[in-house]
Each structure stands twice: as structure tokens, then as C-alpha cells.
Amino acid sequence: MGLFDNVEKGIEKAVRGAFSLGSKSLQPVEMASALRRELDDKAMTLDAGRTLAPNVFNIQLGDADFERARSWGVTLAEELCDVVINHARSQGYVLQGPVRVAFNHDGELRPGQFEVQSSTERESSAPGASQPAPPRPPSRPGQVPGAAPAAPAAPAPVYKRQAATPAVQGQPVLDIDGQRYSLNAPSIVLGRSSEADILIDDTGVSRKHLEIRTQGGAGTAVDLGSTNGSYVDGHRIQGSAELHDGSSITMGRTQITFRILPARGGGSR
């Protein structure tokens, strides 16, 4: 969780002055935590290894908090997009399109109160498809019924960021106890069972311990509910973890190195 802690500290440092008026003022770190909870609450399992999560987030804010958020605009929204992307990656969630964060005004919310609404949207809509009109904000307190409407406020900023994944270039391989195994299938299972794609003779390893996925241009390690856990670069896998050239994988007492070789250098030995 160190990465997320750093991200949240970065948000707090960048906009502390804008959200520090009074004990009930809203802190950016609260919004970051709420976005992660929203991802976990709304995540929906599609099939084995595929969990769909929302990628569009609307944060409803009261009068004062909305004005402060709007003044920081893209700076704050960009950091919150990164929080969503990093959390989705750490949990292995599937996102249908780029992550978008918008701030909306709700005059009924008190200072420090906010609500998060999320949805799942694909990257682009079909040609000619109608777009829903944004909800009309409630009247501010004290507005006289029938009075001429005030000029509409400037639109709240919306930031969009694509959750790009690093592409695997070349041939991915695993180095295990002096042996090299080419990962020629999109999914390879490691474990102590004879049914595993790569047999690991280690009593500390479960029968089906770990899955290595290389489809979609990314290398990912997925723990399959092992008894003793799996580790990538010294950090225990919570669901899944990204793999890079040189990543160290630990299962029981077995040390494994994930490498990416030039395509013509593949093969097993």
C-alpha cells in the first residue's frame, strides 16, 4: 500500500491550503479513500480472473467545497484519477474505458460532506447515440421562486486519463532453479500438482499456487488462493501484481525471475 499512501500524501500536500478552513472542511485524502471504497463496493466478478469495476466518478460537493475543488480543477482531478487507476491495477480490476473524475455541486450538502456516484462507460459511444443530460443542480438556499435564473456557473472540470498498461516486448520467460521456461501461452499455472503447467517441487507451494498471465500486452502474477502466499519483489500479492523485466517472484522456498527476452531469444532449456 506504500504507493497509494504516497499518492494520497501528494494530494494532501498539493491542496492542503484549499481544504483547511475549519474542522469540518473536506480533505482530498478522504475523497481518495472514498474512491477506492467505491471501486471495491461496485466491482462485479464476470468470470475467473475478470472483475469489472466502474471507471467514471462524479463527486457531489456542497457550496464551499465545490468552489474550492473547482478552483484546483485538473490538478486535484488528475491525482484522483491516478488513485483509481493504481487501485484498480493492484486489485486486478477490469476497466471498460478511461478513468474520469468530475466535481458536481449539491447545495444541500454541508461543509465536509460529499457523495461519490460511479458508473461504467466504454471508451467511445456508438455514432448517433444520445448522451444523457447532466443533472440540474439544486437551487441555492435563499433563491426566490420565480426570480430570473442566475447565470449558470462555469462547468466543473472533468479529467480523463487512460489506464494504460505497459506492453510486454519480446518473449517472456521464467528462470527457476537454473531452468528457463518460455511463457508461450496467455496463462501459465505454477504449483505442486501434476496438473500445473510448471511443476514446482516445494512443500511450501500449494498444488495450484500461482498464475502468470501475459495476454493483453501486460505481465501479471495472480495468486490462486495459496496457503503461504506469493511475493513479487518482496511484497505479498494481494489479488494480482504487475510483472516487469527482472521481477523476483517467491513461492515457498522457490525463487523465480520473470524476464523479457528478444523474441528470437525465446525457447526453453
PDB file of C-alpha atoms in Angstrom:
ATOM      1  CA  MET A   1       0.000   0.000   0.000  1.00  0.00           C
ATOM      2  CA  GLY A   2       3.050   2.282   0.029  1.00  0.00           C
ATOM      3  CA  LEU A   3       2.333   3.567  -3.476  1.00  0.00           C
ATOM      4  CA  PHE A   4      -1.208   4.598  -2.568  1.00  0.00           C
ATOM      5  CA  ASP A   5      -0.033   6.224   0.642  1.00  0.00           C
ATOM      6  CA  ASN A   6       2.437   8.302  -1.349  1.00  0.00           C
ATOM      7  CA  VAL A   7      -0.232   9.291  -3.852  1.00  0.00           C
ATOM      8  CA  GLU A   8      -2.579  10.411  -1.107  1.00  0.00           C
ATOM      9  CA  LYS A   9       0.195  12.357   0.647  1.00  0.00           C
ATOM     10  CA  GLY A  10       0.931  14.056  -2.651  1.00  0.00           C
ATOM     11  CA  ILE A  11      -2.698  15.103  -2.980  1.00  0.00           C
ATOM     12  CA  GLU A  12      -2.828  16.357   0.558  1.00  0.00           C
ATOM     13  CA  LYS A  13       0.376  18.359   0.158  1.00  0.00           C
ATOM     14  CA  ALA A  14      -0.731  19.917  -3.129  1.00  0.00           C
ATOM     15  CA  VAL A  15      -4.109  21.198  -1.965  1.00  0.00           C
ATOM     16  CA  ARG A  16      -3.947  21.307   1.816  1.00  0.00           C
ATOM     17  CA  GLY A  17      -4.404  25.085   1.837  1.00  0.00           C
ATOM     18  CA  ALA A  18      -7.569  24.910  -0.227  1.00  0.00           C
ATOM     19  CA  PHE A  19      -9.268  22.421   2.074  1.00  0.00           C
ATOM     20  CA  SER A  20      -8.099  23.531   5.513  1.00  0.00           C
ATOM     21  CA  LEU A  21     -10.716  26.086   6.528  1.00  0.00           C
ATOM     22  CA  GLY A  22     -12.357  24.792   9.681  1.00  0.00           C
ATOM     23  CA  SER A  23     -12.601  21.413  11.332  1.00  0.00           C
ATOM     24  CA  LYS A  24     -15.434  20.238   9.079  1.00  0.00           C
ATOM     25  CA  SER A  25     -13.722  21.027   5.777  1.00  0.00           C
ATOM     26  CA  LEU A  26     -13.207  18.250   3.271  1.00  0.00           C
ATOM     27  CA  GLN A  27      -9.738  16.748   2.831  1.00  0.00           C
ATOM     28  CA  PRO A  28      -8.567  15.319  -0.538  1.00  0.00           C
ATOM     29  CA  VAL A  29      -7.337  12.159   1.186  1.00  0.00           C
ATOM     30  CA  GLU A  30     -10.970  11.482   2.207  1.00  0.00           C
ATOM     31  CA  MET A  31     -12.052  11.631  -1.433  1.00  0.00           C
ATOM     32  CA  ALA A  32      -9.209   9.295  -2.429  1.00  0.00           C
ATOM     33  CA  SER A  33     -10.268   6.748   0.204  1.00  0.00           C
ATOM     34  CA  ALA A  34     -13.911   7.038  -0.856  1.00  0.00           C
ATOM     35  CA  LEU A  35     -12.994   6.361  -4.499  1.00  0.00           C
ATOM     36  CA  ARG A  36     -11.142   3.179  -3.531  1.00  0.00           C
ATOM     37  CA  ARG A  37     -14.125   2.036  -1.446  1.00  0.00           C
ATOM     38  CA  GLU A  38     -16.460   2.780  -4.354  1.00  0.00           C
ATOM     39  CA  LEU A  39     -14.300   0.628  -6.652  1.00  0.00           C
ATOM     40  CA  ASP A  40     -14.378  -2.282  -4.195  1.00  0.00           C
ATOM     41  CA  ASP A  41     -18.110  -1.941  -3.471  1.00  0.00           C
ATOM     42  CA  LYS A  42     -19.157  -1.764  -7.125  1.00  0.00           C
ATOM     43  CA  ALA A  43     -16.682  -4.319  -8.512  1.00  0.00           C
ATOM     44  CA  MET A  44     -18.514  -7.199 -10.203  1.00  0.00           C
ATOM     45  CA  THR A  45     -16.978 -10.584 -10.992  1.00  0.00           C
ATOM     46  CA  LEU A  46     -17.547 -11.592 -14.617  1.00  0.00           C
ATOM     47  CA  ASP A  47     -15.660 -14.889 -14.646  1.00  0.00           C
ATOM     48  CA  ALA A  48     -12.477 -16.400 -13.244  1.00  0.00           C
ATOM     49  CA  GLY A  49      -9.834 -13.693 -13.186  1.00  0.00           C
ATOM     50  CA  ARG A  50     -12.086 -10.919 -14.567  1.00  0.00           C
ATOM     51  CA  THR A  51     -13.675  -8.388 -12.236  1.00  0.00           C
ATOM     52  CA  LEU A  52     -15.354  -5.336 -13.767  1.00  0.00           C
ATOM     53  CA  ALA A  53     -15.125  -2.036 -11.879  1.00  0.00           C
ATOM     54  CA  PRO A  54     -16.525   1.454 -12.598  1.00  0.00           C
ATOM     55  CA  ASN A  55     -14.341   3.992 -14.415  1.00  0.00           C
ATOM     56  CA  VAL A  56     -16.458   7.193 -14.256  1.00  0.00           C
ATOM     57  CA  PHE A  57     -16.848   9.030 -10.939  1.00  0.00           C
ATOM     58  CA  ASN A  58     -18.949  12.082 -10.026  1.00  0.00           C
ATOM     59  CA  ILE A  59     -18.158  13.647  -6.659  1.00  0.00           C
ATOM     60  CA  GLN A  60     -21.056  15.702  -5.230  1.00  0.00           C
ATOM     61  CA  LEU A  61     -19.878  18.625  -3.076  1.00  0.00           C
ATOM     62  CA  GLY A  62     -21.543  21.358  -1.048  1.00  0.00           C
ATOM     63  CA  ASP A  63     -21.221  25.093  -1.773  1.00  0.00           C
ATOM     64  CA  ALA A  64     -17.838  25.894  -0.237  1.00  0.00           C
ATOM     65  CA  ASP A  65     -16.162  22.549  -1.023  1.00  0.00           C
ATOM     66  CA  PHE A  66     -17.363  22.690  -4.639  1.00  0.00           C
ATOM     67  CA  GLU A  67     -15.859  26.150  -5.155  1.00  0.00           C
ATOM     68  CA  ARG A  68     -12.532  25.032  -3.689  1.00  0.00           C
ATOM     69  CA  ALA A  69     -12.475  21.871  -5.789  1.00  0.00           C
ATOM     70  CA  ARG A  70     -13.324  23.843  -8.920  1.00  0.00           C
ATOM     71  CA  SER A  71     -10.509  26.311  -8.233  1.00  0.00           C
ATOM     72  CA  TRP A  72      -7.977  23.444  -8.173  1.00  0.00           C
ATOM     73  CA  GLY A  73      -9.703  21.707 -11.074  1.00  0.00           C
ATOM     74  CA  VAL A  74      -7.487  19.406 -13.124  1.00  0.00           C
ATOM     75  CA  THR A  75      -4.718  19.293 -10.519  1.00  0.00           C
ATOM     76  CA  LEU A  76      -6.936  17.548  -7.983  1.00  0.00           C
ATOM     77  CA  ALA A  77      -8.934  15.501 -10.508  1.00  0.00           C
ATOM     78  CA  GLU A  78      -5.741  14.188 -12.122  1.00  0.00           C
ATOM     79  CA  GLU A  79      -4.414  12.923  -8.794  1.00  0.00           C
ATOM     80  CA  LEU A  80      -7.741  11.259  -8.007  1.00  0.00           C
ATOM     81  CA  CYS A  81      -7.710   9.552 -11.425  1.00  0.00           C
ATOM     82  CA  ASP A  82      -4.278   8.137 -10.564  1.00  0.00           C
ATOM     83  CA  VAL A  83      -5.619   6.829  -7.243  1.00  0.00           C
ATOM     84  CA  VAL A  84      -8.391   4.973  -9.116  1.00  0.00           C
ATOM     85  CA  ILE A  85      -6.024   3.552 -11.756  1.00  0.00           C
ATOM     86  CA  ASN A  86      -3.448   2.356  -9.222  1.00  0.00           C
ATOM     87  CA  HIS A  87      -6.071   0.727  -7.003  1.00  0.00           C
ATOM     88  CA  ALA A  88      -7.700  -0.986  -9.992  1.00  0.00           C
ATOM     89  CA  ARG A  89      -4.318  -2.375 -11.049  1.00  0.00           C
ATOM     90  CA  SER A  90      -3.481  -3.627  -7.558  1.00  0.00           C
ATOM     91  CA  GLN A  91      -6.794  -5.496  -7.318  1.00  0.00           C
ATOM     92  CA  GLY A  92      -6.783  -6.782 -10.902  1.00  0.00           C
ATOM     93  CA  TYR A  93      -9.976  -4.941 -11.826  1.00  0.00           C
ATOM     94  CA  VAL A  94     -11.023  -4.571 -15.475  1.00  0.00           C
ATOM     95  CA  LEU A  95     -11.896  -1.038 -16.644  1.00  0.00           C
ATOM     96  CA  GLN A  96     -14.049  -0.613 -19.753  1.00  0.00           C
ATOM     97  CA  GLY A  97     -12.651   2.808 -20.643  1.00  0.00           C
ATOM     98  CA  PRO A  98     -10.518   5.716 -19.424  1.00  0.00           C
ATOM     99  CA  VAL A  99     -10.964   6.912 -15.865  1.00  0.00           C
ATOM    100  CA  ARG A 100     -12.895  10.172 -15.481  1.00  0.00           C
ATOM    101  CA  VAL A 101     -13.434  12.220 -12.314  1.00  0.00           C
ATOM    102  CA  ALA A 102     -15.822  15.205 -12.139  1.00  0.00           C
ATOM    103  CA  PHE A 103     -16.882  17.536  -9.340  1.00  0.00           C
ATOM    104  CA  ASN A 104     -20.579  18.450  -9.129  1.00  0.00           C
ATOM    105  CA  HIS A 105     -22.450  20.918  -6.954  1.00  0.00           C
ATOM    106  CA  ASP A 106     -25.138  19.923  -4.461  1.00  0.00           C
ATOM    107  CA  GLY A 107     -26.246  22.841  -2.308  1.00  0.00           C
ATOM    108  CA  GLU A 108     -27.872  20.545   0.271  1.00  0.00           C
ATOM    109  CA  LEU A 109     -24.536  19.080   1.390  1.00  0.00           C
ATOM    110  CA  ARG A 110     -22.847  20.675   4.384  1.00  0.00           C
ATOM    111  CA  PRO A 111     -19.122  21.550   4.503  1.00  0.00           C
ATOM    112  CA  GLY A 112     -17.082  18.359   4.717  1.00  0.00           C
ATOM    113  CA  GLN A 113     -19.910  16.196   3.350  1.00  0.00           C
ATOM    114  CA  PHE A 114     -19.681  14.633  -0.079  1.00  0.00           C
ATOM    115  CA  GLU A 115     -21.117  11.778  -2.113  1.00  0.00           C
ATOM    116  CA  VAL A 116     -19.492   9.600  -4.782  1.00  0.00           C
ATOM    117  CA  GLN A 117     -21.542   8.298  -7.723  1.00  0.00           C
ATOM    118  CA  SER A 118     -19.913   5.880 -10.167  1.00  0.00           C
ATOM    119  CA  SER A 119     -20.722   4.193 -13.450  1.00  0.00           C
ATOM    120  CA  THR A 120     -19.112   2.027 -16.100  1.00  0.00           C
ATOM    121  CA  GLU A 121     -18.684   3.538 -19.557  1.00  0.00           C
ATOM    122  CA  ARG A 122     -16.864   2.316 -22.626  1.00  0.00           C
ATOM    123  CA  GLU A 123     -14.149   4.428 -24.212  1.00  0.00           C
ATOM    124  CA  SER A 124     -16.368   5.716 -27.003  1.00  0.00           C
ATOM    125  CA  SER A 125     -20.093   5.787 -27.647  1.00  0.00           C
ATOM    126  CA  ALA A 126     -21.720   4.467 -30.809  1.00  0.00           C
ATOM    127  CA  PRO A 127     -22.224   7.092 -33.545  1.00  0.00           C
ATOM    128  CA  GLY A 128     -25.502   8.942 -33.085  1.00  0.00           C
ATOM    129  CA  ALA A 129     -26.078   7.626 -29.593  1.00  0.00           C
ATOM    130  CA  SER A 130     -27.788  10.167 -27.410  1.00  0.00           C
ATOM    131  CA  GLN A 131     -25.967  11.337 -24.318  1.00  0.00           C
ATOM    132  CA  PRO A 132     -27.912  11.828 -21.063  1.00  0.00           C
ATOM    133  CA  ALA A 133     -28.241  15.427 -19.961  1.00  0.00           C
ATOM    134  CA  PRO A 134     -26.297  16.278 -16.792  1.00  0.00           C
ATOM    135  CA  PRO A 135     -28.475  16.567 -13.672  1.00  0.00           C
ATOM    136  CA  ARG A 136     -29.678  20.088 -12.901  1.00  0.00           C
ATOM    137  CA  PRO A 137     -28.083  21.334  -9.688  1.00  0.00           C
ATOM    138  CA  PRO A 138     -30.478  22.223  -6.861  1.00  0.00           C
ATOM    139  CA  SER A 139     -31.252  25.865  -6.132  1.00  0.00           C
ATOM    140  CA  ARG A 140     -29.003  27.592  -3.685  1.00  0.00           C
ATOM    141  CA  PRO A 141     -30.526  28.369  -0.282  1.00  0.00           C
ATOM    142  CA  GLY A 142     -32.454  31.627  -0.338  1.00  0.00           C
ATOM    143  CA  GLN A 143     -33.190  31.636  -4.060  1.00  0.00           C
ATOM    144  CA  VAL A 144     -36.575  33.262  -4.669  1.00  0.00           C
ATOM    145  CA  PRO A 145     -39.044  31.086  -6.641  1.00  0.00           C
ATOM    146  CA  GLY A 146     -39.975  32.646  -9.947  1.00  0.00           C
ATOM    147  CA  ALA A 147     -36.994  35.002  -9.951  1.00  0.00           C
ATOM    148  CA  ALA A 148     -34.911  35.280 -13.076  1.00  0.00           C
ATOM    149  CA  PRO A 149     -32.372  32.445 -13.065  1.00  0.00           C
ATOM    150  CA  ALA A 150     -28.821  33.433 -12.335  1.00  0.00           C
ATOM    151  CA  ALA A 151     -26.163  32.976 -14.980  1.00  0.00           C
ATOM    152  CA  PRO A 152     -25.035  29.337 -14.994  1.00  0.00           C
ATOM    153  CA  ALA A 153     -21.805  28.657 -13.189  1.00  0.00           C
ATOM    154  CA  ALA A 154     -18.774  27.622 -15.174  1.00  0.00           C
ATOM    155  CA  PRO A 155     -18.792  23.871 -15.712  1.00  0.00           C
ATOM    156  CA  ALA A 156     -16.903  21.804 -13.192  1.00  0.00           C
ATOM    157  CA  PRO A 157     -13.656  20.335 -14.518  1.00  0.00           C
ATOM    158  CA  VAL A 158     -13.614  16.770 -15.715  1.00  0.00           C
ATOM    159  CA  TYR A 159     -10.327  14.955 -16.047  1.00  0.00           C
ATOM    160  CA  LYS A 160      -9.932  11.829 -18.150  1.00  0.00           C
ATOM    161  CA  ARG A 161      -6.960   9.505 -18.031  1.00  0.00           C
ATOM    162  CA  GLN A 162      -6.483   6.204 -19.804  1.00  0.00           C
ATOM    163  CA  ALA A 163      -5.396   3.328 -17.584  1.00  0.00           C
ATOM    164  CA  ALA A 164      -2.652   2.226 -19.930  1.00  0.00           C
ATOM    165  CA  THR A 165      -0.689  -0.911 -19.131  1.00  0.00           C
ATOM    166  CA  PRO A 166       2.967  -1.407 -20.024  1.00  0.00           C
ATOM    167  CA  ALA A 167       3.384  -3.588 -23.075  1.00  0.00           C
ATOM    168  CA  VAL A 168       5.410  -6.758 -22.904  1.00  0.00           C
ATOM    169  CA  GLN A 169       8.031  -6.551 -25.639  1.00  0.00           C
ATOM    170  CA  GLY A 170       9.720  -9.753 -26.747  1.00  0.00           C
ATOM    171  CA  GLN A 171       9.462 -13.230 -25.240  1.00  0.00           C
ATOM    172  CA  PRO A 172       8.505 -13.513 -21.538  1.00  0.00           C
ATOM    173  CA  VAL A 173      10.295 -16.326 -19.679  1.00  0.00           C
ATOM    174  CA  LEU A 174      10.672 -17.639 -16.144  1.00  0.00           C
ATOM    175  CA  ASP A 175      14.057 -18.627 -14.675  1.00  0.00           C
ATOM    176  CA  ILE A 176      13.536 -21.323 -11.996  1.00  0.00           C
ATOM    177  CA  ASP A 177      16.434 -23.194 -10.358  1.00  0.00           C
ATOM    178  CA  GLY A 178      18.668 -22.861 -13.398  1.00  0.00           C
ATOM    179  CA  GLN A 179      15.914 -23.774 -15.858  1.00  0.00           C
ATOM    180  CA  ARG A 180      14.300 -21.352 -18.269  1.00  0.00           C
ATOM    181  CA  TYR A 181      10.657 -21.731 -19.263  1.00  0.00           C
ATOM    182  CA  SER A 182       9.143 -19.770 -22.149  1.00  0.00           C
ATOM    183  CA  LEU A 183       5.651 -18.424 -21.498  1.00  0.00           C
ATOM    184  CA  ASN A 184       4.110 -19.264 -24.852  1.00  0.00           C
ATOM    185  CA  ALA A 185       0.508 -19.368 -23.592  1.00  0.00           C
ATOM    186  CA  PRO A 186      -1.503 -16.418 -22.253  1.00  0.00           C
ATOM    187  CA  SER A 187      -1.966 -18.225 -18.936  1.00  0.00           C
ATOM    188  CA  ILE A 188       0.558 -20.461 -17.134  1.00  0.00           C
ATOM    189  CA  VAL A 189      -0.188 -22.093 -13.753  1.00  0.00           C
ATOM    190  CA  LEU A 190       2.637 -22.940 -11.332  1.00  0.00           C
ATOM    191  CA  GLY A 191       2.225 -25.342  -8.434  1.00  0.00           C
ATOM    192  CA  ARG A 192       2.975 -28.674  -6.805  1.00  0.00           C
ATOM    193  CA  SER A 193       0.211 -30.542  -8.660  1.00  0.00           C
ATOM    194  CA  SER A 194       0.964 -32.613 -11.731  1.00  0.00           C
ATOM    195  CA  GLU A 195      -1.878 -30.689 -13.362  1.00  0.00           C
ATOM    196  CA  ALA A 196       0.088 -27.426 -13.151  1.00  0.00           C
ATOM    197  CA  ASP A 197       1.747 -26.171 -16.321  1.00  0.00           C
ATOM    198  CA  ILE A 198       5.053 -25.795 -14.465  1.00  0.00           C
ATOM    199  CA  LEU A 199       5.636 -28.247 -11.620  1.00  0.00           C
ATOM    200  CA  ILE A 200       7.302 -26.753  -8.529  1.00  0.00           C
ATOM    201  CA  ASP A 201       8.724 -29.434  -6.207  1.00  0.00           C
ATOM    202  CA  ASP A 202       8.463 -27.465  -2.966  1.00  0.00           C
ATOM    203  CA  THR A 203       6.407 -28.460   0.087  1.00  0.00           C
ATOM    204  CA  GLY A 204       5.773 -24.772   0.781  1.00  0.00           C
ATOM    205  CA  VAL A 205       3.984 -24.421  -2.556  1.00  0.00           C
ATOM    206  CA  SER A 206       0.278 -25.162  -2.995  1.00  0.00           C
ATOM    207  CA  ARG A 207      -0.997 -27.584  -5.625  1.00  0.00           C
ATOM    208  CA  LYS A 208      -2.112 -24.705  -7.832  1.00  0.00           C
ATOM    209  CA  HIS A 209      -0.252 -21.791  -6.365  1.00  0.00           C
ATOM    210  CA  LEU A 210       0.278 -19.006  -8.904  1.00  0.00           C
ATOM    211  CA  GLU A 211      -0.859 -17.995 -12.389  1.00  0.00           C
ATOM    212  CA  ILE A 212       1.254 -15.935 -14.785  1.00  0.00           C
ATOM    213  CA  ARG A 213      -0.752 -14.050 -17.408  1.00  0.00           C
ATOM    214  CA  THR A 214       0.791 -12.380 -20.431  1.00  0.00           C
ATOM    215  CA  GLN A 215      -2.235 -11.643 -22.593  1.00  0.00           C
ATOM    216  CA  GLY A 216      -3.280  -8.093 -23.406  1.00  0.00           C
ATOM    217  CA  GLY A 217       0.298  -6.830 -23.627  1.00  0.00           C
ATOM    218  CA  ALA A 218       0.951  -6.988 -19.879  1.00  0.00           C
ATOM    219  CA  GLY A 219       2.648  -9.402 -17.483  1.00  0.00           C
ATOM    220  CA  THR A 220       0.647 -10.166 -14.342  1.00  0.00           C
ATOM    221  CA  ALA A 221       1.097 -12.572 -11.419  1.00  0.00           C
ATOM    222  CA  VAL A 222      -2.137 -13.820  -9.816  1.00  0.00           C
ATOM    223  CA  ASP A 223      -2.121 -15.732  -6.532  1.00  0.00           C
ATOM    224  CA  LEU A 224      -4.592 -18.637  -6.717  1.00  0.00           C
ATOM    225  CA  GLY A 225      -5.510 -18.656  -3.023  1.00  0.00           C
ATOM    226  CA  SER A 226      -2.257 -20.336  -1.958  1.00  0.00           C
ATOM    227  CA  THR A 227      -1.695 -21.297   1.669  1.00  0.00           C
ATOM    228  CA  ASN A 228       1.627 -19.496   2.122  1.00  0.00           C
ATOM    229  CA  GLY A 229       1.090 -16.652  -0.311  1.00  0.00           C
ATOM    230  CA  SER A 230       3.122 -15.359  -3.239  1.00  0.00           C
ATOM    231  CA  TYR A 231       5.512 -12.427  -3.337  1.00  0.00           C
ATOM    232  CA  VAL A 232       6.691 -10.106  -6.108  1.00  0.00           C
ATOM    233  CA  ASP A 233       9.840  -8.091  -5.348  1.00  0.00           C
ATOM    234  CA  GLY A 234       9.337  -8.773  -1.640  1.00  0.00           C
ATOM    235  CA  HIS A 235       5.706  -7.627  -1.498  1.00  0.00           C
ATOM    236  CA  ARG A 236       2.927 -10.125  -0.888  1.00  0.00           C
ATOM    237  CA  ILE A 237       0.469 -10.321  -3.775  1.00  0.00           C
ATOM    238  CA  GLN A 238      -2.993  -9.074  -2.854  1.00  0.00           C
ATOM    239  CA  GLY A 239      -5.008 -10.491  -5.739  1.00  0.00           C
ATOM    240  CA  SER A 240      -2.571  -9.690  -8.538  1.00  0.00           C
ATOM    241  CA  ALA A 241       0.645  -7.792  -9.208  1.00  0.00           C
ATOM    242  CA  GLU A 242       2.308  -6.402 -12.314  1.00  0.00           C
ATOM    243  CA  LEU A 243       5.481  -8.042 -13.575  1.00  0.00           C
ATOM    244  CA  HIS A 244       8.382  -6.243 -15.190  1.00  0.00           C
ATOM    245  CA  ASP A 245      11.635  -7.449 -16.683  1.00  0.00           C
ATOM    246  CA  GLY A 246      13.702  -8.730 -13.742  1.00  0.00           C
ATOM    247  CA  SER A 247      10.801  -9.045 -11.281  1.00  0.00           C
ATOM    248  CA  SER A 248      11.538 -11.538  -8.483  1.00  0.00           C
ATOM    249  CA  ILE A 249       8.762 -13.987  -7.564  1.00  0.00           C
ATOM    250  CA  THR A 250       8.842 -16.032  -4.339  1.00  0.00           C
ATOM    251  CA  MET A 251       6.718 -19.152  -3.714  1.00  0.00           C
ATOM    252  CA  GLY A 252       7.530 -21.126  -0.583  1.00  0.00           C
ATOM    253  CA  ARG A 253      11.329 -21.556  -0.737  1.00  0.00           C
ATOM    254  CA  THR A 254      11.429 -21.224  -4.528  1.00  0.00           C
ATOM    255  CA  GLN A 255      12.847 -18.103  -6.154  1.00  0.00           C
ATOM    256  CA  ILE A 256      11.698 -17.261  -9.693  1.00  0.00           C
ATOM    257  CA  THR A 257      12.788 -14.461 -12.013  1.00  0.00           C
ATOM    258  CA  PHE A 258      10.489 -13.047 -14.671  1.00  0.00           C
ATOM    259  CA  ARG A 259      12.398 -11.850 -17.724  1.00  0.00           C
ATOM    260  CA  ILE A 260      11.551 -10.482 -21.157  1.00  0.00           C
ATOM    261  CA  LEU A 261      13.939 -11.569 -23.903  1.00  0.00           C
ATOM    262  CA  PRO A 262      14.085 -10.590 -27.563  1.00  0.00           C
ATOM    263  CA  ALA A 263      11.521 -12.664 -29.452  1.00  0.00           C
ATOM    264  CA  ARG A 264      14.169 -14.692 -31.249  1.00  0.00           C
ATOM    265  CA  GLY A 265      15.814 -15.495 -27.928  1.00  0.00           C
ATOM    266  CA  GLY A 266      12.783 -17.434 -26.609  1.00  0.00           C
ATOM    267  CA  GLY A 267      12.603 -21.163 -26.082  1.00  0.00           C
ATOM    268  CA  SER A 268      13.217 -23.339 -23.050  1.00  0.00           C
ATOM    269  CA  ARG A 269      16.307 -25.041 -21.901  1.00  0.00           C
TER     270      ARG A 269
END
